[in-house]
GROMACS .gro file of C-alpha atoms in nm:
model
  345
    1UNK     CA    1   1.801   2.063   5.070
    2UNK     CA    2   1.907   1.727   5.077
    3UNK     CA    3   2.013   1.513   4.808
    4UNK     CA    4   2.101   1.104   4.878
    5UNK     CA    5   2.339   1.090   4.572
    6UNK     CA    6   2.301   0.676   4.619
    7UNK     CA    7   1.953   0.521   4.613
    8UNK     CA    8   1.974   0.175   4.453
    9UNK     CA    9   1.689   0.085   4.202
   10UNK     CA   10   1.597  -0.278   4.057
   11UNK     CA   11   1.258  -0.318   3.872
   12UNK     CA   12   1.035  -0.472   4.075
   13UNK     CA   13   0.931  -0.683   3.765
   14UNK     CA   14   1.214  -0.905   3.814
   15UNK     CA   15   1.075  -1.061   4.103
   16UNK     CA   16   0.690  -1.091   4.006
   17UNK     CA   17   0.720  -1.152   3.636
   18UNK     CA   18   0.874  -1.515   3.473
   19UNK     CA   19   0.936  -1.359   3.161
   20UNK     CA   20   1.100  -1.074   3.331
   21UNK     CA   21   1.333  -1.359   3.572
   22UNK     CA   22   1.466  -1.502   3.297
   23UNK     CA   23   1.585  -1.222   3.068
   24UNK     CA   24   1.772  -1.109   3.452
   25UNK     CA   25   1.910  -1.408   3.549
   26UNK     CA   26   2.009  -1.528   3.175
   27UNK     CA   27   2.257  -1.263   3.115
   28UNK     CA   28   2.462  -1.327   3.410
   29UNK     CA   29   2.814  -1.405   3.237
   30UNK     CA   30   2.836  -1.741   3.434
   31UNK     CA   31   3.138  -1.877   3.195
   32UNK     CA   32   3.316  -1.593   3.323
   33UNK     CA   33   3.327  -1.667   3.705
   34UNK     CA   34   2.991  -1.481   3.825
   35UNK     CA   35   2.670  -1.671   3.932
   36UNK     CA   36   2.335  -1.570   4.022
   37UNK     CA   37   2.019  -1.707   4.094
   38UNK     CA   38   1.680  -1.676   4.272
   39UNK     CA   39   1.581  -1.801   4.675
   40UNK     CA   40   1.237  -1.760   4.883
   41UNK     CA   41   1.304  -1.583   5.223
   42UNK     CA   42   1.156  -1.759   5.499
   43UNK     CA   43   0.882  -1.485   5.474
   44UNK     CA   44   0.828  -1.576   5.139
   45UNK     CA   45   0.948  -1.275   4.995
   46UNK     CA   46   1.217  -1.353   4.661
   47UNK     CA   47   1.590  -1.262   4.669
   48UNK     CA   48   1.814  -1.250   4.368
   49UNK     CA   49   2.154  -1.353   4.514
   50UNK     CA   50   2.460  -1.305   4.278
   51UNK     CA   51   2.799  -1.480   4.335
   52UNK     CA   52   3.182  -1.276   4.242
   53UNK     CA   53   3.312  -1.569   4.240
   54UNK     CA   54   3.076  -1.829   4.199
   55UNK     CA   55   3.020  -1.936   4.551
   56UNK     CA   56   3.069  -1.619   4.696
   57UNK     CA   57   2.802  -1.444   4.760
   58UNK     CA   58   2.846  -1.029   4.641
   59UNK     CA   59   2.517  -0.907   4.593
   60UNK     CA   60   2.185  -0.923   4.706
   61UNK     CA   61   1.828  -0.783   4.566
   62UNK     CA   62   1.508  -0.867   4.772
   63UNK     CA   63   1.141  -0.817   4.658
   64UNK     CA   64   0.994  -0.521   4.766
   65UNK     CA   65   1.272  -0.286   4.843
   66UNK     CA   66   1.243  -0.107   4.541
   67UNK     CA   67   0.896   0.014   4.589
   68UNK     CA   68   0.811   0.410   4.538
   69UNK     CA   69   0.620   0.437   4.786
   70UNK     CA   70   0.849   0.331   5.045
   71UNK     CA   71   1.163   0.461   4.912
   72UNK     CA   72   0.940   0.787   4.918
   73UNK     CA   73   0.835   0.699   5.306
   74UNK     CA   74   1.210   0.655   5.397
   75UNK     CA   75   1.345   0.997   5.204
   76UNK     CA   76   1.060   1.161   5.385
   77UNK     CA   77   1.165   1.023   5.754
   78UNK     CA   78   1.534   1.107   5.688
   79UNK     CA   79   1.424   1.450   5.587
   80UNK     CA   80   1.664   1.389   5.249
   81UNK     CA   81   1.435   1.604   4.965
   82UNK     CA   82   1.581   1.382   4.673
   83UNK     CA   83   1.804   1.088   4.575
   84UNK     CA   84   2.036   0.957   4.291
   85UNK     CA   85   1.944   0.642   4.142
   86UNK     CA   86   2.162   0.374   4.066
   87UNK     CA   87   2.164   0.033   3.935
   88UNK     CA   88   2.360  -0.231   4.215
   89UNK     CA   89   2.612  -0.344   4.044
   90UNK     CA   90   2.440  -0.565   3.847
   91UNK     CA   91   2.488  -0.348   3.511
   92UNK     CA   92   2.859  -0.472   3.444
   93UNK     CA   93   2.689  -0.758   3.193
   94UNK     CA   94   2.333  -0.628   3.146
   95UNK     CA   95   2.278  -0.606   2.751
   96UNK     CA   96   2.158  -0.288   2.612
   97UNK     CA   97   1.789  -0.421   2.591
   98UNK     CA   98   1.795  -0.479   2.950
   99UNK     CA   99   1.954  -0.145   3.027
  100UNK     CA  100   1.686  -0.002   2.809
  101UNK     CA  101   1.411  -0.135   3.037
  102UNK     CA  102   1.588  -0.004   3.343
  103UNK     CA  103   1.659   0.336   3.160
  104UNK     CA  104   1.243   0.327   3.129
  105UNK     CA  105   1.172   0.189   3.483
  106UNK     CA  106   1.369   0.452   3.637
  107UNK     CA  107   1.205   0.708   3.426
  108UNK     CA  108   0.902   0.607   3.559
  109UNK     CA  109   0.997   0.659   3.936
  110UNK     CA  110   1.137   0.994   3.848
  111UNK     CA  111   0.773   1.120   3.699
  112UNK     CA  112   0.548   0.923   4.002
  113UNK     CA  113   0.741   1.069   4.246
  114UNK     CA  114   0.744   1.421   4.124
  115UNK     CA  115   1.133   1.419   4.097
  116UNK     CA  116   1.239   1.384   4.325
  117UNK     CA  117   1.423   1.063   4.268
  118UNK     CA  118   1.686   1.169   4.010
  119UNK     CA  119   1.803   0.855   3.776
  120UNK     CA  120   2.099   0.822   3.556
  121UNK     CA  121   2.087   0.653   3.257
  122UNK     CA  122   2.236   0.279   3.222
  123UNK     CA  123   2.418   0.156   2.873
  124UNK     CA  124   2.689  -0.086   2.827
  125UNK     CA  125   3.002   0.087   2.719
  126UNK     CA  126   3.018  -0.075   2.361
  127UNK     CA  127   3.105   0.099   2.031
  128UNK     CA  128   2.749   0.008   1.850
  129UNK     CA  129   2.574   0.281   1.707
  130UNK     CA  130   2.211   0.167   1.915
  131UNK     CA  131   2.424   0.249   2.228
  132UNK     CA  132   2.470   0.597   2.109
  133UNK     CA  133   2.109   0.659   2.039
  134UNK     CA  134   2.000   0.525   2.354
  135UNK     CA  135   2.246   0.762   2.537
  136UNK     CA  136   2.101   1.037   2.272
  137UNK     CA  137   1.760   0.928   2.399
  138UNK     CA  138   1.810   0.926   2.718
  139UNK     CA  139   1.974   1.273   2.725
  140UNK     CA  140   1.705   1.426   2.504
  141UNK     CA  141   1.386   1.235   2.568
  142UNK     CA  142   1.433   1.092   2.962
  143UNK     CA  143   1.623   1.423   3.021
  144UNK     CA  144   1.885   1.212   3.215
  145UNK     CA  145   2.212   1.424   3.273
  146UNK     CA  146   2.423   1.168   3.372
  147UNK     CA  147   2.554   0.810   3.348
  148UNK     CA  148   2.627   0.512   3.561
  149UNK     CA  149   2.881   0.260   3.502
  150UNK     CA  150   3.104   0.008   3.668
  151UNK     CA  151   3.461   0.057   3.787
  152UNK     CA  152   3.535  -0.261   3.569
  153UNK     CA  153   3.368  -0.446   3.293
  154UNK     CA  154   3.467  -0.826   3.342
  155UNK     CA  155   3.847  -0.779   3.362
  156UNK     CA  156   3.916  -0.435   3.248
  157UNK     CA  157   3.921  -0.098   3.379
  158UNK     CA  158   3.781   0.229   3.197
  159UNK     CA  159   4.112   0.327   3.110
  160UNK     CA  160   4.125   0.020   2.836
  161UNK     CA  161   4.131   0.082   2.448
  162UNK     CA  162   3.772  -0.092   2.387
  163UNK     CA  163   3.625   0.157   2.547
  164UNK     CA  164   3.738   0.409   2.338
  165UNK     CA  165   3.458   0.506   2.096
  166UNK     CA  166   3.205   0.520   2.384
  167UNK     CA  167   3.379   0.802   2.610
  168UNK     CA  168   3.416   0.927   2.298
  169UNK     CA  169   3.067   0.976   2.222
  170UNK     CA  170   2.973   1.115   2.625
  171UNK     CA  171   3.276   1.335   2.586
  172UNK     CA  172   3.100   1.514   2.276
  173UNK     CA  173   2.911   1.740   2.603
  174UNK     CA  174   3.009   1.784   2.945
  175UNK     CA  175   2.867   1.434   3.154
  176UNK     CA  176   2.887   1.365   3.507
  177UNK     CA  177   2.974   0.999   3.557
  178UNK     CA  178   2.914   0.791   3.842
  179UNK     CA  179   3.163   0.481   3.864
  180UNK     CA  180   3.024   0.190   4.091
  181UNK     CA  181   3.213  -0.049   4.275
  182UNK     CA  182   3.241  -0.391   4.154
  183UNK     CA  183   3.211  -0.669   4.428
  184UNK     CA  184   3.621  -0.781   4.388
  185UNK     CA  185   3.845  -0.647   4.178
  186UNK     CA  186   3.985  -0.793   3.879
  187UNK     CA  187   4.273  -0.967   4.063
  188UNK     CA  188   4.074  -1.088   4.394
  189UNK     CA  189   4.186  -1.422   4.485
  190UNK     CA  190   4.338  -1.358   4.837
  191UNK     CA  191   4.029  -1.150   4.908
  192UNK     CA  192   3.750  -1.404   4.899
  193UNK     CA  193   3.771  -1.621   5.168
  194UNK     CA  194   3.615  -1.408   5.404
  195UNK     CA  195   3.274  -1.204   5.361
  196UNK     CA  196   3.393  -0.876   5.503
  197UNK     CA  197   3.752  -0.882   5.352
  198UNK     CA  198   3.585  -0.990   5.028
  199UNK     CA  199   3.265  -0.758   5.027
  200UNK     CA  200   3.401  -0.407   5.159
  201UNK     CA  201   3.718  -0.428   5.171
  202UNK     CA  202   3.771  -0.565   4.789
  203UNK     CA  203   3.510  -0.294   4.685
  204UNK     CA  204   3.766  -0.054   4.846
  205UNK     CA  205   4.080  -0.244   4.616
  206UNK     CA  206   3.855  -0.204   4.278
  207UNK     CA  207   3.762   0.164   4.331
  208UNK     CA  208   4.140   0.290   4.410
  209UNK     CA  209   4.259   0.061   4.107
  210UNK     CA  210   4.012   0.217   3.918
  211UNK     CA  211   4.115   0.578   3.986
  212UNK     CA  212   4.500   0.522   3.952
  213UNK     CA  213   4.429   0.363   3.605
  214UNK     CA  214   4.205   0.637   3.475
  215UNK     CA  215   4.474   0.948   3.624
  216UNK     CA  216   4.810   0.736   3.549
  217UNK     CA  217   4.652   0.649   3.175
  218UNK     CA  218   4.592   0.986   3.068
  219UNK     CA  219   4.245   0.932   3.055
  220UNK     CA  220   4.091   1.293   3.088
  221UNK     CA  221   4.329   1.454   2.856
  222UNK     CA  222   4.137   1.238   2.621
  223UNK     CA  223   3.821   1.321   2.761
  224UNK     CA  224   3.831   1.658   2.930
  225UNK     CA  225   3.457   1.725   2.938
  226UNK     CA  226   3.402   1.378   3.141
  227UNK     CA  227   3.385   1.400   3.535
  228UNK     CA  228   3.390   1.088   3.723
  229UNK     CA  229   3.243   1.043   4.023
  230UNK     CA  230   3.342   0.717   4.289
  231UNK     CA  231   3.177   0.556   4.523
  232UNK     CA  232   3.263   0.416   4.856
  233UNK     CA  233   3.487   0.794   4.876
  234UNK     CA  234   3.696   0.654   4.612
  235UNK     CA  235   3.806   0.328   4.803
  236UNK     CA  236   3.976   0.561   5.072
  237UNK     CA  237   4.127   0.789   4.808
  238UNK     CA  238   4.228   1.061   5.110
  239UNK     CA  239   4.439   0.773   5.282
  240UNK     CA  240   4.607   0.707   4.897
  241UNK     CA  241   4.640   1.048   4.734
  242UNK     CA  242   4.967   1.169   4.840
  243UNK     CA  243   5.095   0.846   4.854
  244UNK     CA  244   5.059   0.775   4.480
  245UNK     CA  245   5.159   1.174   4.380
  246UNK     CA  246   5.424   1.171   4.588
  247UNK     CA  247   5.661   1.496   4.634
  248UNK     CA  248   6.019   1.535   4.473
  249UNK     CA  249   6.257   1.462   4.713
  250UNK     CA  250   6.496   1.687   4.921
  251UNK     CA  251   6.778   1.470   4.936
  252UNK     CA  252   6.991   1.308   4.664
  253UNK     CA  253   6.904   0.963   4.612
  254UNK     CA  254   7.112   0.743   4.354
  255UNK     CA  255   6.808   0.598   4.150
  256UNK     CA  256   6.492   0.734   4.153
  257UNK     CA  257   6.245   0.497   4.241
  258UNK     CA  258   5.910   0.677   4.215
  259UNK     CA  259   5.767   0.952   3.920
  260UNK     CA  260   5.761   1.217   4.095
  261UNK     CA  261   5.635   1.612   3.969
  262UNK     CA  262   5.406   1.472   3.742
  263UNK     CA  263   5.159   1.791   3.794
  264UNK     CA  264   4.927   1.707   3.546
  265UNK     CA  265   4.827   1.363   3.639
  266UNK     CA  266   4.734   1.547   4.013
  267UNK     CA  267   4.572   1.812   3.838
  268UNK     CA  268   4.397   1.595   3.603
  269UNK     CA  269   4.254   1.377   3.937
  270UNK     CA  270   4.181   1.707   4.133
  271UNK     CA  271   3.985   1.864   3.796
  272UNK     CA  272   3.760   1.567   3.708
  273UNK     CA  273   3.750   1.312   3.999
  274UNK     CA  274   3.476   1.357   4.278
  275UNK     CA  275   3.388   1.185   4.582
  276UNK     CA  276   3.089   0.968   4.651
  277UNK     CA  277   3.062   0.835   5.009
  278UNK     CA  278   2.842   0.523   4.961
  279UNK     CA  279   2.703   0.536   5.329
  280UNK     CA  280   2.837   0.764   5.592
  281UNK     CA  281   2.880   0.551   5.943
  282UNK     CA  282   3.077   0.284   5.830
  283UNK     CA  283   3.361   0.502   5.732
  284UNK     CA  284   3.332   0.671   6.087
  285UNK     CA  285   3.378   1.013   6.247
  286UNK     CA  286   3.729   1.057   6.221
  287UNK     CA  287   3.759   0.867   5.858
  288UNK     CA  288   3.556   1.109   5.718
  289UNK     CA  289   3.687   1.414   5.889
  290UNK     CA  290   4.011   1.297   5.712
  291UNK     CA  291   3.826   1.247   5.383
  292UNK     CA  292   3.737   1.620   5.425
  293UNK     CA  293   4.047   1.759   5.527
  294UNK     CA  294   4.273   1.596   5.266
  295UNK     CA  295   3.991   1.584   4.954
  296UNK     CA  296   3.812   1.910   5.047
  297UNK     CA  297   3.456   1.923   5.099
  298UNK     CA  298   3.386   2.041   4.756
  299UNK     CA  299   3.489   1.709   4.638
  300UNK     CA  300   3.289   1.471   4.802
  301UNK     CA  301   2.941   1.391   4.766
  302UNK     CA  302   2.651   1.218   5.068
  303UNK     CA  303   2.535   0.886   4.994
  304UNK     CA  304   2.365   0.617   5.168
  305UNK     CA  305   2.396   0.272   4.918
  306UNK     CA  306   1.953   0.279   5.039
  307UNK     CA  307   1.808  -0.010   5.043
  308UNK     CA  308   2.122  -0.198   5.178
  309UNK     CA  309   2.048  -0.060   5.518
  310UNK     CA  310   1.775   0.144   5.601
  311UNK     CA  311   1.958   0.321   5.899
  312UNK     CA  312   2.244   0.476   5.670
  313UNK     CA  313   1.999   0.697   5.519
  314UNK     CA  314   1.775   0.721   5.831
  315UNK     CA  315   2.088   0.813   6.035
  316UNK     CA  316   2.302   0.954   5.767
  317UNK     CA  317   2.227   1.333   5.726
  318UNK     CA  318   2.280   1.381   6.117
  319UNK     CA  319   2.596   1.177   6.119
  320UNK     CA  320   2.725   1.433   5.829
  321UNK     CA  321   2.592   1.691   6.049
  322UNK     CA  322   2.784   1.593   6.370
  323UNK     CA  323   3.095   1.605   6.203
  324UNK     CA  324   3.361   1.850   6.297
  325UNK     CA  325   3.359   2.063   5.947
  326UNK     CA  326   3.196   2.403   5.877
  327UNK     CA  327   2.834   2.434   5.793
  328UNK     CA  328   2.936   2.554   5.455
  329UNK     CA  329   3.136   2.200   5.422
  330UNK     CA  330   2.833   2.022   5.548
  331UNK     CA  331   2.592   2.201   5.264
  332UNK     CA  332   2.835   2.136   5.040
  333UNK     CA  333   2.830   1.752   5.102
  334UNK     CA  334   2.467   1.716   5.169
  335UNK     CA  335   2.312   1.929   4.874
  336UNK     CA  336   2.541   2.144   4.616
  337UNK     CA  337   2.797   1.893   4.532
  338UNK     CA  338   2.485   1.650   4.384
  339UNK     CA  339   2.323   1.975   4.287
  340UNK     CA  340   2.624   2.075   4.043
  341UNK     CA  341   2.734   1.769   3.910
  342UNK     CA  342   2.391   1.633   3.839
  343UNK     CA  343   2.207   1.924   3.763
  344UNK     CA  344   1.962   1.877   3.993
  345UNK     CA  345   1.745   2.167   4.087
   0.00000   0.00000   0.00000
């Protein structure tokens, strides 16, 4: 088997229904520096464009990628049995009525296509009591085992104190938790001037910021039954990792600059943080042989970012394949990484 642990979804509604438009595009936090609004393609098909920062374009979602049937079609020609889905970023400010509907819509996909497209429920990560029973719901009625959030909420990180009651509340079971990169992170000024600098590698700057807040803060001795899984392989964790836990050193140095021989803060990121690699080829053969060799196999998880190109999932199970790693490695990426940590079966 396997299993694209990244298939965006985004209700087709959105783009056929008003009603449906509005509610979207009115909940876009535009006093807060994001923007969004609707275009016609030149063959007349509708795109939702949102701005991070307004006037800089950081996501995109066009009518009719988001249909069953052809997400089906795809899985089927990449010979991938079953995908994750996620919400595209666009969940950082959606209110809990909206998530609600997308909790439902995804639901839907997962019965029409006889499961195999997995979904993970959506909630904003507010202490309210009707965000608890939607997770409650969505755990007991939707029979979703895991959640989806964003690396950042406006300008804070998962580590912060308002967040509090609601890890509280997923840490009363073990959850796996996917953690989506944001377009920019919080402090993203020098980055977005130009696209590429500002769409992948900014992405890359939120997702390591997120993971050195959430292993430097403690976070998982709070909340040992929570496992976090990021995308885009963690913003290049394997190039970061030793870097930020570095080793005591041999020689005698007058001040010590660095904390060094923390153990537990590397123990608590090798125990609970995981791998996703948002779309294999762009990282490259030798990137992700590195990925492998420094994060271990066991710890990272396929993914494709489908719809945002169609040839990372068309292409991406043989690119995994062609990589110079054992076949047991290459299962474990493609299939029982996703298999574990989302209980799929």
């Amino acid at each position: 088997m396997i299993i694209d642990a990244n298939m965006y979804w985004f209700p087709e509604s959105v783009f056929e229904n008003e009603t449906d438009l509005h509610r979207f595009l009115s909940e876009i936090p535009r006093n807060y520096g994001t923007n969004g609004y609707l275009k016609v393609n030149d063959n007349g098909t509708r795109q939702i464009v949102i701005e991070k920062p307004t006037g800089y374009q950081s996501l995109n979602y066009v009518q009719g990628d988001y249909q069953v049937e052809t997400m089906l079609a795809d899985l089927d020609e990449a010979g991938v049995e079953k995908a994750v889905l996620k919400i595209p970023g666009c969940h950082e400010w959606m209110s809990l009525a909206t998530c609600k509907i997308f909790n439902d819509g995804m639901a839907d996909y997962q019965k029409r296509s006889g499961g195999r497209l997995v979904p993970l429920m959506v909630v904003p990560p507010q202490d309210d009591p009707a965000v608890f029973a939607e997770i409650d719901r969505c755990r007991n009625e939707l029979g979703m085992t895991g959640v989806q959030m964003c690396a950042h909420y406006g300008d804070y990180y998962l580590d912060d104190a308002q967040f509090a009651p609601f890890f509280r509340k997923l840490n009363e079971q073990p959850t796996t938790v996917y953690v989506h990169h944001v377009p920019v992170p919080v402090e993203n000024k020098m980055l977005c001037d130009y696209n590429n600098l500002r769409r992948s590698y900014g992405r890359c700057v939120d997702q390591a910021t997120a993971i050195g807040r959430e292993v430097f803060s403690g976070f998982f001795e709070k909340y040992p039954n929570l496992t976090f899984v990021h995308s885009m392989l963690g913003g290049g964790f394997f190039a970061l990792s030793s870097m930020l836990f570095p080793q005591q050193s041999k020689a005698k140095d007058k001040v010590q600059r660095f904390e060094v021989g923390q153990s537990n803060v590397k123990e608590q990121y090798e125990q609970h943080i995981y791998f996703e690699m948002s779309h294999a080829q762009p990282w490259g053969k030798e990137q992700l042989e590195c990925a492998v060799k420094v994060l271990g196999a066991d710890h990272i998880v396929f993914g494709t970012s489908y719809p945002v190109r169609r040839e990372w999932l068309l292409g991406g199970p043989a690119f995994v394949q062609a990589l110079d790693i054992t076949d047991e490695e290459k299962d474990l990426i493609l299939c029982k990484n996703a298999q574990r940590l989302y209980n799929i079966q």
